[in-house]
Short mmCIF file of C-alpha atoms in Angstrom, two decimals:
data_model
loop_
_atom_site.label_atom_id
_atom_site.label_comp_id
_atom_site.label_asym_id
_atom_site.label_seq_id
_atom_site.Cartn_x
_atom_site.Cartn_y
_atom_site.Cartn_z
CA MET G 1 5.26 -17.01 6.14
CA SER G 2 6.71 -13.50 6.03
CA MET G 3 6.49 -11.44 2.84
CA ILE G 4 9.37 -9.17 3.88
CA ASN G 5 12.23 -9.08 1.33
CA LYS G 6 10.22 -11.23 -1.07
CA PRO G 7 9.24 -10.01 -4.55
CA ILE G 8 5.69 -8.90 -5.13
CA PRO G 9 3.66 -11.65 -6.80
CA GLU G 10 3.20 -11.54 -10.56
CA PHE G 11 -0.17 -10.21 -11.68
CA THR G 12 -2.07 -8.56 -14.51
CA ALA G 13 -5.27 -6.73 -13.62
CA GLN G 14 -7.70 -4.04 -14.65
CA ALA G 15 -7.80 -0.80 -12.68
CA PHE G 16 -9.93 2.31 -12.58
CA HIS G 17 -7.68 5.38 -12.63
CA ASN G 18 -8.40 9.02 -13.45
CA GLY G 19 -11.71 8.26 -15.16
CA GLU G 20 -10.35 5.43 -17.30
CA PHE G 21 -9.82 1.71 -17.21
CA LYS G 22 -6.24 0.55 -17.61
CA THR G 23 -4.21 -2.62 -17.30
CA VAL G 24 -1.71 -2.77 -14.43
CA THR G 25 0.90 -5.52 -14.13
CA SER G 26 3.49 -6.43 -11.53
CA GLU G 27 6.13 -5.32 -14.04
CA ASP G 28 4.48 -1.89 -14.44
CA VAL G 29 4.93 -1.07 -10.75
CA LYS G 30 8.67 -1.67 -10.75
CA GLY G 31 11.01 1.29 -11.07
CA GLN G 32 9.45 3.24 -8.22
CA TRP G 33 8.31 2.67 -4.66
CA SER G 34 4.79 1.23 -4.49
CA ILE G 35 2.15 0.89 -1.79
CA PHE G 36 -0.53 -1.78 -2.17
CA VAL G 37 -3.59 -1.13 0.03
CA PHE G 38 -5.84 -4.20 0.16
CA TYR G 39 -9.35 -3.78 1.58
CA PRO G 40 -12.40 -6.07 1.82
CA ALA G 41 -14.97 -4.47 -0.46
CA ASP G 42 -16.35 -1.38 -2.15
CA PHE G 43 -19.52 0.25 -0.73
CA THR G 44 -18.64 -0.66 2.86
CA PHE G 45 -17.86 1.22 6.08
CA VAL G 46 -14.22 1.31 7.23
CA CYS G 47 -12.83 0.98 3.68
CA PRO G 48 -13.86 4.43 2.42
CA THR G 49 -12.37 6.09 5.51
CA GLU G 50 -9.02 4.39 4.87
CA LEU G 51 -8.96 5.09 1.14
CA GLU G 52 -9.93 8.73 1.69
CA ASP G 53 -7.19 9.01 4.32
CA MET G 54 -4.66 7.65 1.82
CA ALA G 55 -5.95 10.11 -0.80
CA LYS G 56 -5.16 12.93 1.65
CA TYR G 57 -1.46 11.89 1.60
CA TYR G 58 -1.27 10.88 -2.07
CA GLU G 59 0.39 14.08 -3.27
CA GLU G 60 3.04 13.82 -0.54
CA LEU G 61 3.65 10.17 -1.41
CA GLN G 62 4.01 11.01 -5.09
CA GLY G 63 6.57 13.64 -4.08
CA LEU G 64 8.51 10.81 -2.43
CA GLY G 65 8.42 8.81 -5.68
CA VAL G 66 5.68 6.45 -4.48
CA GLU G 67 2.63 5.18 -6.37
CA VAL G 68 -0.36 3.89 -4.42
CA TYR G 69 -2.58 1.03 -5.61
CA SER G 70 -5.77 0.12 -3.77
CA VAL G 71 -6.89 -3.47 -4.33
CA SER G 72 -10.11 -5.33 -3.52
CA THR G 73 -11.85 -8.37 -4.94
CA ASP G 74 -14.39 -6.07 -6.62
CA THR G 75 -14.15 -5.38 -10.36
CA HIS G 76 -12.77 -2.22 -11.92
CA PHE G 77 -16.38 -1.48 -12.99
CA THR G 78 -17.47 -1.50 -9.35
CA HIS G 79 -14.54 0.76 -8.46
CA LYS G 80 -15.76 3.27 -11.06
CA ALA G 81 -19.34 3.14 -9.74
CA TRP G 82 -18.11 3.68 -6.17
CA HIS G 83 -15.80 6.51 -7.29
CA ASP G 84 -18.72 8.18 -9.09
CA THR G 85 -21.16 7.94 -6.17
CA SER G 86 -19.11 8.38 -2.98
CA ASP G 87 -17.77 11.75 -1.86
CA ALA G 88 -14.93 10.03 0.03
CA ILE G 89 -13.92 7.74 -2.85
CA GLY G 90 -14.33 10.56 -5.37
CA LYS G 91 -11.20 12.12 -3.82
CA ILE G 92 -9.03 9.19 -4.94
CA ASN G 93 -6.52 9.88 -7.71
CA TYR G 94 -4.51 6.67 -7.39
CA PRO G 95 -5.26 3.46 -9.33
CA MET G 96 -7.98 1.20 -7.92
CA ILE G 97 -7.16 -2.36 -8.98
CA GLY G 98 -9.90 -4.94 -9.39
CA ASP G 99 -9.08 -8.47 -8.25
CA PRO G 100 -12.34 -10.40 -8.81
CA THR G 101 -10.55 -13.76 -9.12
CA GLY G 102 -8.54 -13.15 -5.93
CA VAL G 103 -5.22 -13.93 -7.65
CA ILE G 104 -3.50 -10.79 -6.35
CA SER G 105 -5.01 -11.09 -2.86
CA ARG G 106 -3.84 -14.71 -2.64
CA GLY G 107 -0.40 -13.75 -3.93
CA PHE G 108 -0.01 -11.20 -1.14
CA GLY G 109 -1.44 -13.65 1.43
CA VAL G 110 -4.49 -11.59 2.42
CA MET G 111 -7.35 -13.57 0.85
CA ILE G 112 -10.18 -14.73 3.12
CA GLU G 113 -11.17 -17.77 1.07
CA GLU G 114 -14.52 -18.48 2.71
CA GLU G 115 -15.67 -14.89 2.15
CA GLY G 116 -14.00 -14.07 -1.16
CA LEU G 117 -12.65 -10.86 0.38
CA ALA G 118 -9.22 -9.49 1.27
CA LEU G 119 -7.99 -8.62 4.73
CA ARG G 120 -6.75 -5.07 5.32
CA GLY G 121 -3.20 -5.52 4.08
CA THR G 122 -0.70 -2.77 3.35
CA PHE G 123 2.54 -3.54 1.53
CA LEU G 124 5.41 -1.23 0.59
CA ALA G 125 7.64 -2.44 -2.24
CA ASP G 126 10.92 -0.88 -3.29
CA PRO G 127 11.67 0.00 -6.93
CA GLU G 128 12.85 -3.56 -7.59
CA GLY G 129 9.47 -4.89 -6.43
CA ILE G 130 10.81 -6.25 -3.12
CA ILE G 131 8.44 -5.95 -0.15
CA LYS G 132 9.91 -3.86 2.68
CA VAL G 133 6.81 -3.26 4.83
CA CYS G 134 3.88 -5.62 5.41
CA GLU G 135 1.02 -4.82 7.74
CA ILE G 136 -2.16 -6.89 7.96
CA HIS G 137 -5.23 -5.95 10.02
CA ASP G 138 -8.47 -7.69 10.89
CA LEU G 139 -11.48 -6.30 9.03
CA GLY G 140 -12.70 -4.00 11.82
CA ILE G 141 -9.38 -2.20 12.38
CA GLY G 142 -8.64 0.77 10.13
CA ARG G 143 -5.17 1.91 9.11
CA SER G 144 -3.36 5.25 9.21
CA ALA G 145 -1.96 6.69 5.98
CA LYS G 146 0.07 9.18 8.03
CA ASP G 147 1.97 6.33 9.67
CA MET G 148 2.48 4.70 6.27
CA VAL G 149 4.13 7.91 5.04
CA ARG G 150 6.48 7.70 8.03
CA LYS G 151 7.32 4.10 7.16
CA VAL G 152 7.99 5.03 3.52
CA LYS G 153 10.45 7.70 4.63
CA ALA G 154 12.17 5.24 6.99
CA ALA G 155 12.40 2.54 4.29
CA GLN G 156 13.78 5.01 1.77
CA TYR G 157 16.31 6.29 4.32
CA VAL G 158 17.54 2.79 5.17
CA ALA G 159 17.75 1.94 1.46
CA THR G 160 20.08 4.88 0.81
CA HIS G 161 22.14 4.86 4.03
CA ASP G 162 23.93 1.52 4.22
CA GLY G 163 24.50 0.33 7.78
CA GLU G 164 22.03 2.72 9.42
CA VAL G 165 18.68 1.74 10.92
CA CYS G 166 15.69 3.78 12.06
CA PRO G 167 14.56 3.40 15.69
CA ALA G 168 10.93 3.19 16.85
CA ALA G 169 8.69 6.11 15.83
CA TRP G 170 11.56 7.59 13.78
CA GLU G 171 10.64 10.72 11.84
CA GLN G 172 12.62 12.20 8.98
CA GLY G 173 15.43 14.39 10.33
CA GLN G 174 15.79 12.50 13.60
CA GLU G 175 18.88 10.54 14.54
CA THR G 176 19.30 7.00 13.31
CA LEU G 177 21.38 4.15 14.72
CA THR G 178 24.40 2.35 13.36
CA PRO G 179 24.32 -1.14 14.86
CA SER G 180 27.62 -2.12 16.45
CA LEU G 181 29.03 -4.08 19.35
CA ASP G 182 29.43 -0.77 21.20
CA LEU G 183 25.61 -0.26 21.27
CA VAL G 184 24.77 -3.70 22.70
CA GLY G 185 23.11 -3.20 26.08
CA LYS G 186 23.45 0.60 25.96
CA ILE G 187 20.09 1.45 24.41
#
């Protein structure tokens, strides 16, 4: 079942953020664009490369009015320990949400029940908490934060330009399309 245009699931969780533990709820994330980056587990292999890659683009994303939340089935205590011991994870300034019960992972449809881990899922929600982008990978396939930034810009453009759509590989500043009968069969 597709998550596109559905509201993010309700949740309340503990996160490690900027050296502190804090509570994050589904209501807290509304009012701005949000990216949820689910990953299998702390202290692993592909996960730190992805989270470090996202950290590289975090400032740009914040400039676009986007908050990033990484989520795994580890606890917020484990997130702190990983942040304190890993050079890659030490670069993270966005909230790292703990989901030890798997409630959030199940709500987003990425829980691997038999392993108690989440798939690599990336979700972009608009300020109303409606999911606009959903991408789910198998565990061995890493994601690109650079491409997620491109998707954020496209989603924000479409949200503010009624009737326009962004073609494949669209980059900010490029031409968009206005679907019409005149375009059918001409692209």
